[in-house]
Amino acid sequence: MVRRYAIKGRKRKKEENYDKEEIEQHIEEEETTKKVRTAAVALDEEKAEEVVHELSGIPIVPSDQNTKARVIFILEKASLEVAKVGKSYQLLNSDDHANFLRRNNRNPADYRPDIAHQAILAILDSPLNKSGRLQALYVRTEKGVLFEVKPHVRIPRTYKRFSGIMLQLLQKLSITAVGKREKLLRVIKNPVTQYLPINSRKIGFSYSSEKLVDMRDYVAAVNNDVNLVFVVGAMAHGKIDKEYADDFIAVSGYPLSAACCISRICGALEEKWKIL
């Protein structure tokens, strides 16, 4: 009995040794195969580099999406402020919180979040955006809070739902898509200039500007390889700061709302790029 167990034990040890030898041999074969593949890839890369040097006179054409000029909109001084009214936090507006604003020595006429709502809808609903030419939309509030709106976001059409979205954004700093990890709206760090492309032309708009232009002629004179950045005020009164704007123009001899100004900009670009 004891001898039989001893024999079985020896057999097991021999089998284990055989298994180890097979595993080590298999690992060596895999390493050899990897070395051969790495050498083949390196050789292919060298050949590819030689071909590129031989065809140096033929430029590599990128995709159409990369060659197309893109547009960026910045809405400045948007009246989007949250305050505790009663027992809850609300987005302040001149209609619902006039008494609250007067008690706190504030002018109700300055609290117009509906201007930003209309301006955002004018940008996102335009054929310019739907054709893929809108690169980014940034909004900076009167208090200096900067947030980004993705071009494919569906902003609520009614003001009540829009104010709820803005309230959630300013409190939680981001809004994520349902069932996804993508942030559709998110608060980002200032200044906005760090997010702008290098080859961009920043254009500010104000009725007070002495440079009155026809928007169609203005955009037609700009090269297609330049990214245009349009800075529009989203407030009821006043004008935007031209600290980072390369040009400061007016598109009408009459004061226009932010949404109307944006419609003129989008219409001129759509005509230039044949977007129907």
PDB file of C-alpha atoms in Angstrom:
ATOM      1  CA  MET A   1       0.000   0.000   0.000  1.00  0.00           C
ATOM      2  CA  VAL A   2       2.691   2.436   1.063  1.00  0.00           C
ATOM      3  CA  ARG A   3       4.839   1.506  -1.921  1.00  0.00           C
ATOM      4  CA  ARG A   4       1.998   2.098  -4.357  1.00  0.00           C
ATOM      5  CA  TYR A   5       1.408   5.569  -3.000  1.00  0.00           C
ATOM      6  CA  ALA A   6       5.115   6.328  -3.304  1.00  0.00           C
ATOM      7  CA  ILE A   7       5.115   5.250  -6.953  1.00  0.00           C
ATOM      8  CA  LYS A   8       2.069   7.407  -7.728  1.00  0.00           C
ATOM      9  CA  GLY A   9       3.733  10.380  -6.083  1.00  0.00           C
ATOM     10  CA  ARG A  10       6.830   9.951  -8.212  1.00  0.00           C
ATOM     11  CA  LYS A  11       4.743   9.778 -11.357  1.00  0.00           C
ATOM     12  CA  ARG A  12       2.995  13.006 -10.432  1.00  0.00           C
ATOM     13  CA  LYS A  13       6.296  14.756  -9.922  1.00  0.00           C
ATOM     14  CA  LYS A  14       7.516  13.549 -13.308  1.00  0.00           C
ATOM     15  CA  GLU A  15       4.275  14.718 -14.933  1.00  0.00           C
ATOM     16  CA  GLU A  16       4.617  18.121 -13.269  1.00  0.00           C
ATOM     17  CA  ASN A  17       8.175  18.394 -14.591  1.00  0.00           C
ATOM     18  CA  TYR A  18       6.957  17.542 -18.067  1.00  0.00           C
ATOM     19  CA  ASP A  19       4.243  20.222 -17.801  1.00  0.00           C
ATOM     20  CA  LYS A  20       6.771  22.862 -16.729  1.00  0.00           C
ATOM     21  CA  GLU A  21       9.048  22.007 -19.627  1.00  0.00           C
ATOM     22  CA  GLU A  22       6.133  22.267 -22.092  1.00  0.00           C
ATOM     23  CA  ILE A  23       5.032  25.639 -20.664  1.00  0.00           C
ATOM     24  CA  GLU A  24       8.590  27.037 -20.807  1.00  0.00           C
ATOM     25  CA  GLN A  25       8.962  25.814 -24.382  1.00  0.00           C
ATOM     26  CA  HIS A  26       5.613  27.425 -25.314  1.00  0.00           C
ATOM     27  CA  ILE A  27       6.668  30.744 -23.749  1.00  0.00           C
ATOM     28  CA  GLU A  28       9.965  30.685 -25.661  1.00  0.00           C
ATOM     29  CA  GLU A  29       8.101  30.063 -28.917  1.00  0.00           C
ATOM     30  CA  GLU A  30       5.735  32.999 -28.223  1.00  0.00           C
ATOM     31  CA  GLU A  31       8.650  35.335 -27.480  1.00  0.00           C
ATOM     32  CA  THR A  32      10.364  34.272 -30.692  1.00  0.00           C
ATOM     33  CA  THR A  33       7.150  34.931 -32.651  1.00  0.00           C
ATOM     34  CA  LYS A  34       6.801  38.390 -31.059  1.00  0.00           C
ATOM     35  CA  LYS A  35      10.386  39.280 -31.979  1.00  0.00           C
ATOM     36  CA  VAL A  36       9.779  38.233 -35.580  1.00  0.00           C
ATOM     37  CA  ARG A  37       6.572  40.310 -35.751  1.00  0.00           C
ATOM     38  CA  THR A  38       8.294  43.373 -34.219  1.00  0.00           C
ATOM     39  CA  ALA A  39      11.107  43.109 -36.744  1.00  0.00           C
ATOM     40  CA  ALA A  40       8.581  42.829 -39.592  1.00  0.00           C
ATOM     41  CA  VAL A  41       6.653  45.909 -38.368  1.00  0.00           C
ATOM     42  CA  ALA A  42       9.886  47.915 -38.064  1.00  0.00           C
ATOM     43  CA  LEU A  43      10.838  46.897 -41.599  1.00  0.00           C
ATOM     44  CA  ASP A  44       7.407  47.953 -42.896  1.00  0.00           C
ATOM     45  CA  GLU A  45       7.754  51.326 -41.154  1.00  0.00           C
ATOM     46  CA  GLU A  46      11.167  51.864 -42.702  1.00  0.00           C
ATOM     47  CA  LYS A  47       9.766  51.056 -46.142  1.00  0.00           C
ATOM     48  CA  ALA A  48       6.855  53.426 -45.559  1.00  0.00           C
ATOM     49  CA  GLU A  49       9.244  56.218 -44.589  1.00  0.00           C
ATOM     50  CA  GLU A  50      11.254  55.582 -47.740  1.00  0.00           C
ATOM     51  CA  VAL A  51       8.093  55.834 -49.837  1.00  0.00           C
ATOM     52  CA  VAL A  52       7.150  59.112 -48.125  1.00  0.00           C
ATOM     53  CA  HIS A  53      10.605  60.544 -48.844  1.00  0.00           C
ATOM     54  CA  GLU A  54      10.358  59.432 -52.451  1.00  0.00           C
ATOM     55  CA  LEU A  55       6.908  61.080 -52.799  1.00  0.00           C
ATOM     56  CA  SER A  56       7.791  64.243 -50.885  1.00  0.00           C
ATOM     57  CA  GLY A  57       6.385  66.389 -53.667  1.00  0.00           C
ATOM     58  CA  ILE A  58       2.881  64.912 -53.242  1.00  0.00           C
ATOM     59  CA  PRO A  59       1.067  66.388 -50.198  1.00  0.00           C
ATOM     60  CA  ILE A  60      -0.989  64.126 -47.977  1.00  0.00           C
ATOM     61  CA  VAL A  61      -4.562  65.355 -48.253  1.00  0.00           C
ATOM     62  CA  PRO A  62      -6.483  65.294 -44.956  1.00  0.00           C
ATOM     63  CA  SER A  63     -10.175  64.498 -44.760  1.00  0.00           C
ATOM     64  CA  ASP A  64     -12.771  67.097 -45.749  1.00  0.00           C
ATOM     65  CA  GLN A  65     -13.853  67.524 -42.149  1.00  0.00           C
ATOM     66  CA  ASN A  66     -10.379  68.740 -41.143  1.00  0.00           C
ATOM     67  CA  THR A  67      -9.970  71.092 -44.115  1.00  0.00           C
ATOM     68  CA  LYS A  68     -13.253  72.925 -43.519  1.00  0.00           C
ATOM     69  CA  ALA A  69     -13.071  76.136 -41.545  1.00  0.00           C
ATOM     70  CA  ARG A  70     -15.016  76.026 -38.299  1.00  0.00           C
ATOM     71  CA  VAL A  71     -16.892  78.696 -36.357  1.00  0.00           C
ATOM     72  CA  ILE A  72     -16.873  79.445 -32.625  1.00  0.00           C
ATOM     73  CA  PHE A  73     -19.442  81.586 -30.817  1.00  0.00           C
ATOM     74  CA  ILE A  74     -18.871  83.290 -27.454  1.00  0.00           C
ATOM     75  CA  LEU A  75     -21.832  84.816 -25.615  1.00  0.00           C
ATOM     76  CA  GLU A  76     -20.591  87.433 -23.166  1.00  0.00           C
ATOM     77  CA  LYS A  77     -22.213  88.880 -20.011  1.00  0.00           C
ATOM     78  CA  ALA A  78     -25.160  86.476 -20.020  1.00  0.00           C
ATOM     79  CA  SER A  79     -27.586  87.198 -17.189  1.00  0.00           C
ATOM     80  CA  LEU A  80     -27.533  83.779 -15.540  1.00  0.00           C
ATOM     81  CA  GLU A  81     -27.454  84.162 -11.760  1.00  0.00           C
ATOM     82  CA  VAL A  82     -28.718  81.771  -9.100  1.00  0.00           C
ATOM     83  CA  ALA A  83     -30.053  82.960  -5.733  1.00  0.00           C
ATOM     84  CA  LYS A  84     -32.045  81.510  -2.855  1.00  0.00           C
ATOM     85  CA  VAL A  85     -35.570  82.852  -3.117  1.00  0.00           C
ATOM     86  CA  GLY A  86     -37.676  81.686  -0.174  1.00  0.00           C
ATOM     87  CA  LYS A  87     -36.728  78.087   0.542  1.00  0.00           C
ATOM     88  CA  SER A  88     -35.342  77.130  -2.861  1.00  0.00           C
ATOM     89  CA  TYR A  89     -32.638  78.209  -5.294  1.00  0.00           C
ATOM     90  CA  GLN A  90     -33.854  79.759  -8.533  1.00  0.00           C
ATOM     91  CA  LEU A  91     -32.482  81.357 -11.689  1.00  0.00           C
ATOM     92  CA  LEU A  92     -33.253  85.064 -11.305  1.00  0.00           C
ATOM     93  CA  ASN A  93     -35.370  86.787 -13.955  1.00  0.00           C
ATOM     94  CA  SER A  94     -37.136  90.150 -14.136  1.00  0.00           C
ATOM     95  CA  ASP A  95     -40.654  88.700 -14.386  1.00  0.00           C
ATOM     96  CA  ASP A  96     -40.778  86.272 -11.469  1.00  0.00           C
ATOM     97  CA  HIS A  97     -38.339  87.921  -9.065  1.00  0.00           C
ATOM     98  CA  ALA A  98     -38.914  91.667  -9.527  1.00  0.00           C
ATOM     99  CA  ASN A  99     -39.849  92.235  -5.856  1.00  0.00           C
ATOM    100  CA  PHE A 100     -36.943  90.120  -4.609  1.00  0.00           C
ATOM    101  CA  LEU A 101     -34.500  92.090  -6.788  1.00  0.00           C
ATOM    102  CA  ARG A 102     -35.842  95.465  -5.651  1.00  0.00           C
ATOM    103  CA  ARG A 103     -35.569  94.458  -1.986  1.00  0.00           C
ATOM    104  CA  ASN A 104     -31.901  93.665  -2.638  1.00  0.00           C
ATOM    105  CA  ASN A 105     -31.290  96.989  -4.440  1.00  0.00           C
ATOM    106  CA  ARG A 106     -30.936  95.401  -7.870  1.00  0.00           C
ATOM    107  CA  ASN A 107     -32.391  96.558 -11.169  1.00  0.00           C
ATOM    108  CA  PRO A 108     -34.873  93.931 -12.471  1.00  0.00           C
ATOM    109  CA  ALA A 109     -34.220  95.068 -16.072  1.00  0.00           C
ATOM    110  CA  ASP A 110     -30.679  93.650 -15.853  1.00  0.00           C
ATOM    111  CA  TYR A 111     -31.866  90.097 -15.150  1.00  0.00           C
ATOM    112  CA  ARG A 112     -32.810  88.728 -18.572  1.00  0.00           C
ATOM    113  CA  PRO A 113     -31.777  85.060 -18.921  1.00  0.00           C
ATOM    114  CA  ASP A 114     -34.235  84.759 -21.796  1.00  0.00           C
ATOM    115  CA  ILE A 115     -31.741  86.679 -23.983  1.00  0.00           C
ATOM    116  CA  ALA A 116     -29.141  83.943 -23.552  1.00  0.00           C
ATOM    117  CA  HIS A 117     -31.842  81.307 -24.165  1.00  0.00           C
ATOM    118  CA  GLN A 118     -32.861  82.875 -27.483  1.00  0.00           C
ATOM    119  CA  ALA A 119     -29.234  83.378 -28.550  1.00  0.00           C
ATOM    120  CA  ILE A 120     -28.269  79.759 -27.826  1.00  0.00           C
ATOM    121  CA  LEU A 121     -31.290  78.490 -29.751  1.00  0.00           C
ATOM    122  CA  ALA A 122     -30.449  80.767 -32.705  1.00  0.00           C
ATOM    123  CA  ILE A 123     -26.952  79.242 -32.885  1.00  0.00           C
ATOM    124  CA  LEU A 124     -27.864  75.589 -32.351  1.00  0.00           C
ATOM    125  CA  ASP A 125     -30.925  75.687 -34.649  1.00  0.00           C
ATOM    126  CA  SER A 126     -29.044  77.240 -37.567  1.00  0.00           C
ATOM    127  CA  PRO A 127     -28.147  75.248 -40.710  1.00  0.00           C
ATOM    128  CA  LEU A 128     -24.582  76.359 -39.990  1.00  0.00           C
ATOM    129  CA  ASN A 129     -24.531  74.158 -36.882  1.00  0.00           C
ATOM    130  CA  LYS A 130     -26.448  71.295 -38.475  1.00  0.00           C
ATOM    131  CA  SER A 131     -23.923  71.161 -41.322  1.00  0.00           C
ATOM    132  CA  GLY A 132     -21.131  70.550 -38.796  1.00  0.00           C
ATOM    133  CA  ARG A 133     -19.425  73.940 -39.126  1.00  0.00           C
ATOM    134  CA  LEU A 134     -19.935  74.966 -35.467  1.00  0.00           C
ATOM    135  CA  GLN A 135     -16.845  73.959 -33.497  1.00  0.00           C
ATOM    136  CA  ALA A 136     -17.840  75.211 -30.042  1.00  0.00           C
ATOM    137  CA  LEU A 137     -20.191  77.501 -28.132  1.00  0.00           C
ATOM    138  CA  TYR A 138     -19.027  79.239 -24.955  1.00  0.00           C
ATOM    139  CA  VAL A 139     -21.155  81.307 -22.597  1.00  0.00           C
ATOM    140  CA  ARG A 140     -19.776  83.608 -19.892  1.00  0.00           C
ATOM    141  CA  THR A 141     -22.123  85.001 -17.288  1.00  0.00           C
ATOM    142  CA  GLU A 142     -22.155  88.487 -15.804  1.00  0.00           C
ATOM    143  CA  LYS A 143     -20.417  87.055 -12.715  1.00  0.00           C
ATOM    144  CA  GLY A 144     -17.617  85.570 -14.847  1.00  0.00           C
ATOM    145  CA  VAL A 145     -18.686  81.898 -14.848  1.00  0.00           C
ATOM    146  CA  LEU A 146     -17.656  80.275 -18.137  1.00  0.00           C
ATOM    147  CA  PHE A 147     -19.317  77.150 -19.505  1.00  0.00           C
ATOM    148  CA  GLU A 148     -19.251  75.193 -22.758  1.00  0.00           C
ATOM    149  CA  VAL A 149     -22.265  73.994 -24.738  1.00  0.00           C
ATOM    150  CA  LYS A 150     -21.731  71.071 -27.113  1.00  0.00           C
ATOM    151  CA  PRO A 151     -22.961  71.764 -30.678  1.00  0.00           C
ATOM    152  CA  HIS A 152     -25.199  68.647 -30.739  1.00  0.00           C
ATOM    153  CA  VAL A 153     -27.091  69.531 -27.519  1.00  0.00           C
ATOM    154  CA  ARG A 154     -30.876  69.868 -27.714  1.00  0.00           C
ATOM    155  CA  ILE A 155     -31.605  72.900 -25.541  1.00  0.00           C
ATOM    156  CA  PRO A 156     -35.187  73.019 -24.143  1.00  0.00           C
ATOM    157  CA  ARG A 157     -37.497  75.182 -26.204  1.00  0.00           C
ATOM    158  CA  THR A 158     -39.474  76.590 -23.264  1.00  0.00           C
ATOM    159  CA  TYR A 159     -37.904  79.094 -20.876  1.00  0.00           C
ATOM    160  CA  LYS A 160     -39.103  77.225 -17.765  1.00  0.00           C
ATOM    161  CA  ARG A 161     -37.230  74.047 -18.702  1.00  0.00           C
ATOM    162  CA  PHE A 162     -34.207  76.094 -19.841  1.00  0.00           C
ATOM    163  CA  SER A 163     -33.986  77.813 -16.454  1.00  0.00           C
ATOM    164  CA  GLY A 164     -34.095  74.404 -14.763  1.00  0.00           C
ATOM    165  CA  ILE A 165     -31.179  73.208 -16.914  1.00  0.00           C
ATOM    166  CA  MET A 166     -29.147  76.367 -16.168  1.00  0.00           C
ATOM    167  CA  LEU A 167     -29.881  76.052 -12.451  1.00  0.00           C
ATOM    168  CA  GLN A 168     -28.629  72.463 -12.463  1.00  0.00           C
ATOM    169  CA  LEU A 169     -25.538  73.418 -14.482  1.00  0.00           C
ATOM    170  CA  LEU A 170     -24.504  76.295 -12.209  1.00  0.00           C
ATOM    171  CA  GLN A 171     -25.007  74.181  -9.089  1.00  0.00           C
ATOM    172  CA  LYS A 172     -23.501  70.856 -10.215  1.00  0.00           C
ATOM    173  CA  LEU A 173     -21.034  72.374 -12.758  1.00  0.00           C
ATOM    174  CA  SER A 174     -21.939  69.876 -15.505  1.00  0.00           C
ATOM    175  CA  ILE A 175     -24.842  68.090 -17.175  1.00  0.00           C
ATOM    176  CA  THR A 176     -24.292  64.579 -18.515  1.00  0.00           C
ATOM    177  CA  ALA A 177     -26.199  62.864 -21.332  1.00  0.00           C
ATOM    178  CA  VAL A 178     -28.755  60.245 -20.261  1.00  0.00           C
ATOM    179  CA  GLY A 179     -27.170  56.793 -20.242  1.00  0.00           C
ATOM    180  CA  LYS A 180     -23.769  58.135 -21.321  1.00  0.00           C
ATOM    181  CA  ARG A 181     -20.685  59.673 -19.743  1.00  0.00           C
ATOM    182  CA  GLU A 182     -20.487  62.570 -22.193  1.00  0.00           C
ATOM    183  CA  LYS A 183     -20.843  66.013 -20.605  1.00  0.00           C
ATOM    184  CA  LEU A 184     -23.169  68.072 -22.778  1.00  0.00           C
ATOM    185  CA  LEU A 185     -22.739  71.248 -20.742  1.00  0.00           C
ATOM    186  CA  ARG A 186     -19.869  71.885 -18.346  1.00  0.00           C
ATOM    187  CA  VAL A 187     -18.346  74.766 -16.434  1.00  0.00           C
ATOM    188  CA  ILE A 188     -14.727  75.379 -17.460  1.00  0.00           C
ATOM    189  CA  LYS A 189     -11.876  77.601 -16.303  1.00  0.00           C
ATOM    190  CA  ASN A 190     -11.284  81.134 -17.541  1.00  0.00           C
ATOM    191  CA  PRO A 191     -10.012  82.685 -19.757  1.00  0.00           C
ATOM    192  CA  VAL A 192     -11.876  81.577 -22.842  1.00  0.00           C
ATOM    193  CA  THR A 193      -8.925  82.438 -25.088  1.00  0.00           C
ATOM    194  CA  GLN A 194      -7.067  79.263 -24.026  1.00  0.00           C
ATOM    195  CA  TYR A 195      -9.711  77.150 -25.820  1.00  0.00           C
ATOM    196  CA  LEU A 196      -9.534  79.054 -29.117  1.00  0.00           C
ATOM    197  CA  PRO A 197      -7.516  77.814 -32.135  1.00  0.00           C
ATOM    198  CA  ILE A 198      -4.245  79.528 -32.983  1.00  0.00           C
ATOM    199  CA  ASN A 199      -5.277  80.483 -36.525  1.00  0.00           C
ATOM    200  CA  SER A 200      -8.488  82.215 -35.451  1.00  0.00           C
ATOM    201  CA  ARG A 201      -9.880  85.677 -35.980  1.00  0.00           C
ATOM    202  CA  LYS A 202     -11.851  87.024 -33.017  1.00  0.00           C
ATOM    203  CA  ILE A 203     -14.630  89.451 -33.974  1.00  0.00           C
ATOM    204  CA  GLY A 204     -16.634  91.446 -31.437  1.00  0.00           C
ATOM    205  CA  PHE A 205     -20.052  92.983 -32.120  1.00  0.00           C
ATOM    206  CA  SER A 206     -21.572  96.176 -30.766  1.00  0.00           C
ATOM    207  CA  TYR A 207     -24.023  98.800 -31.994  1.00  0.00           C
ATOM    208  CA  SER A 208     -21.650 101.460 -30.590  1.00  0.00           C
ATOM    209  CA  SER A 209     -18.825 100.433 -32.936  1.00  0.00           C
ATOM    210  CA  GLU A 210     -17.926 103.008 -35.584  1.00  0.00           C
ATOM    211  CA  LYS A 211     -17.099 100.256 -38.084  1.00  0.00           C
ATOM    212  CA  LEU A 212     -20.413  99.434 -39.773  1.00  0.00           C
ATOM    213  CA  VAL A 213     -20.110  96.534 -42.229  1.00  0.00           C
ATOM    214  CA  ASP A 214     -22.227  94.365 -44.487  1.00  0.00           C
ATOM    215  CA  MET A 215     -21.841  90.925 -42.897  1.00  0.00           C
ATOM    216  CA  ARG A 216     -21.937  89.083 -46.231  1.00  0.00           C
ATOM    217  CA  ASP A 217     -19.099  91.164 -47.687  1.00  0.00           C
ATOM    218  CA  TYR A 218     -17.142  90.938 -44.442  1.00  0.00           C
ATOM    219  CA  VAL A 219     -17.096  87.116 -44.210  1.00  0.00           C
ATOM    220  CA  ALA A 220     -16.574  86.774 -47.972  1.00  0.00           C
ATOM    221  CA  ALA A 221     -13.250  88.629 -47.622  1.00  0.00           C
ATOM    222  CA  VAL A 222     -11.948  86.191 -44.973  1.00  0.00           C
ATOM    223  CA  ASN A 223      -9.872  83.215 -46.126  1.00  0.00           C
ATOM    224  CA  ASN A 224     -11.405  79.761 -45.741  1.00  0.00           C
ATOM    225  CA  ASP A 225      -8.450  78.464 -43.713  1.00  0.00           C
ATOM    226  CA  VAL A 226      -9.114  80.941 -40.876  1.00  0.00           C
ATOM    227  CA  ASN A 227     -11.323  79.907 -37.958  1.00  0.00           C
ATOM    228  CA  LEU A 228     -13.785  82.662 -37.102  1.00  0.00           C
ATOM    229  CA  VAL A 229     -14.662  83.475 -33.479  1.00  0.00           C
ATOM    230  CA  PHE A 230     -17.726  85.674 -32.975  1.00  0.00           C
ATOM    231  CA  VAL A 231     -18.177  87.457 -29.632  1.00  0.00           C
ATOM    232  CA  VAL A 232     -21.766  88.599 -29.035  1.00  0.00           C
ATOM    233  CA  GLY A 233     -23.261  90.220 -25.958  1.00  0.00           C
ATOM    234  CA  ALA A 234     -26.178  88.383 -24.322  1.00  0.00           C
ATOM    235  CA  MET A 235     -27.333  91.180 -21.991  1.00  0.00           C
ATOM    236  CA  ALA A 236     -30.120  93.752 -22.090  1.00  0.00           C
ATOM    237  CA  HIS A 237     -27.928  96.876 -21.837  1.00  0.00           C
ATOM    238  CA  GLY A 238     -24.267  97.781 -22.187  1.00  0.00           C
ATOM    239  CA  LYS A 239     -21.532  96.477 -24.452  1.00  0.00           C
ATOM    240  CA  ILE A 240     -18.948  93.719 -24.380  1.00  0.00           C
ATOM    241  CA  ASP A 241     -15.280  94.254 -23.569  1.00  0.00           C
ATOM    242  CA  LYS A 242     -12.985  94.192 -26.586  1.00  0.00           C
ATOM    243  CA  GLU A 243      -9.952  93.017 -24.639  1.00  0.00           C
ATOM    244  CA  TYR A 244      -9.283  89.906 -26.747  1.00  0.00           C
ATOM    245  CA  ALA A 245     -11.158  90.817 -29.960  1.00  0.00           C
ATOM    246  CA  ASP A 246      -9.075  91.363 -33.111  1.00  0.00           C
ATOM    247  CA  ASP A 247     -11.852  93.401 -34.714  1.00  0.00           C
ATOM    248  CA  PHE A 248     -14.882  95.266 -33.377  1.00  0.00           C
ATOM    249  CA  ILE A 249     -17.769  95.820 -35.792  1.00  0.00           C
ATOM    250  CA  ALA A 250     -21.463  96.665 -36.099  1.00  0.00           C
ATOM    251  CA  VAL A 251     -23.745  94.780 -38.510  1.00  0.00           C
ATOM    252  CA  SER A 252     -26.630  97.265 -38.501  1.00  0.00           C
ATOM    253  CA  GLY A 253     -27.320 100.930 -38.029  1.00  0.00           C
ATOM    254  CA  TYR A 254     -29.991  99.983 -35.504  1.00  0.00           C
ATOM    255  CA  PRO A 255     -29.701  98.202 -32.134  1.00  0.00           C
ATOM    256  CA  LEU A 256     -30.288  94.469 -32.618  1.00  0.00           C
ATOM    257  CA  SER A 257     -31.045  91.688 -30.171  1.00  0.00           C
ATOM    258  CA  ALA A 258     -28.403  89.000 -29.685  1.00  0.00           C
ATOM    259  CA  ALA A 259     -30.548  86.434 -31.540  1.00  0.00           C
ATOM    260  CA  CYS A 260     -31.042  88.789 -34.525  1.00  0.00           C
ATOM    261  CA  CYS A 261     -27.313  89.569 -34.690  1.00  0.00           C
ATOM    262  CA  ILE A 262     -26.499  85.844 -34.609  1.00  0.00           C
ATOM    263  CA  SER A 263     -29.020  85.193 -37.392  1.00  0.00           C
ATOM    264  CA  ARG A 264     -27.223  87.724 -39.594  1.00  0.00           C
ATOM    265  CA  ILE A 265     -23.856  86.120 -38.875  1.00  0.00           C
ATOM    266  CA  CYS A 266     -25.095  82.600 -39.589  1.00  0.00           C
ATOM    267  CA  GLY A 267     -26.927  83.715 -42.733  1.00  0.00           C
ATOM    268  CA  ALA A 268     -23.800  85.365 -44.147  1.00  0.00           C
ATOM    269  CA  LEU A 269     -21.657  82.270 -43.472  1.00  0.00           C
ATOM    270  CA  GLU A 270     -24.293  79.931 -44.905  1.00  0.00           C
ATOM    271  CA  GLU A 271     -24.370  82.017 -48.078  1.00  0.00           C
ATOM    272  CA  LYS A 272     -20.562  81.997 -48.311  1.00  0.00           C
ATOM    273  CA  TRP A 273     -20.239  78.231 -47.816  1.00  0.00           C
ATOM    274  CA  LYS A 274     -23.347  77.393 -49.886  1.00  0.00           C
ATOM    275  CA  ILE A 275     -25.205  75.811 -46.970  1.00  0.00           C
ATOM    276  CA  LEU A 276     -28.876  75.517 -47.877  1.00  0.00           C
TER     277      LEU A 276
END
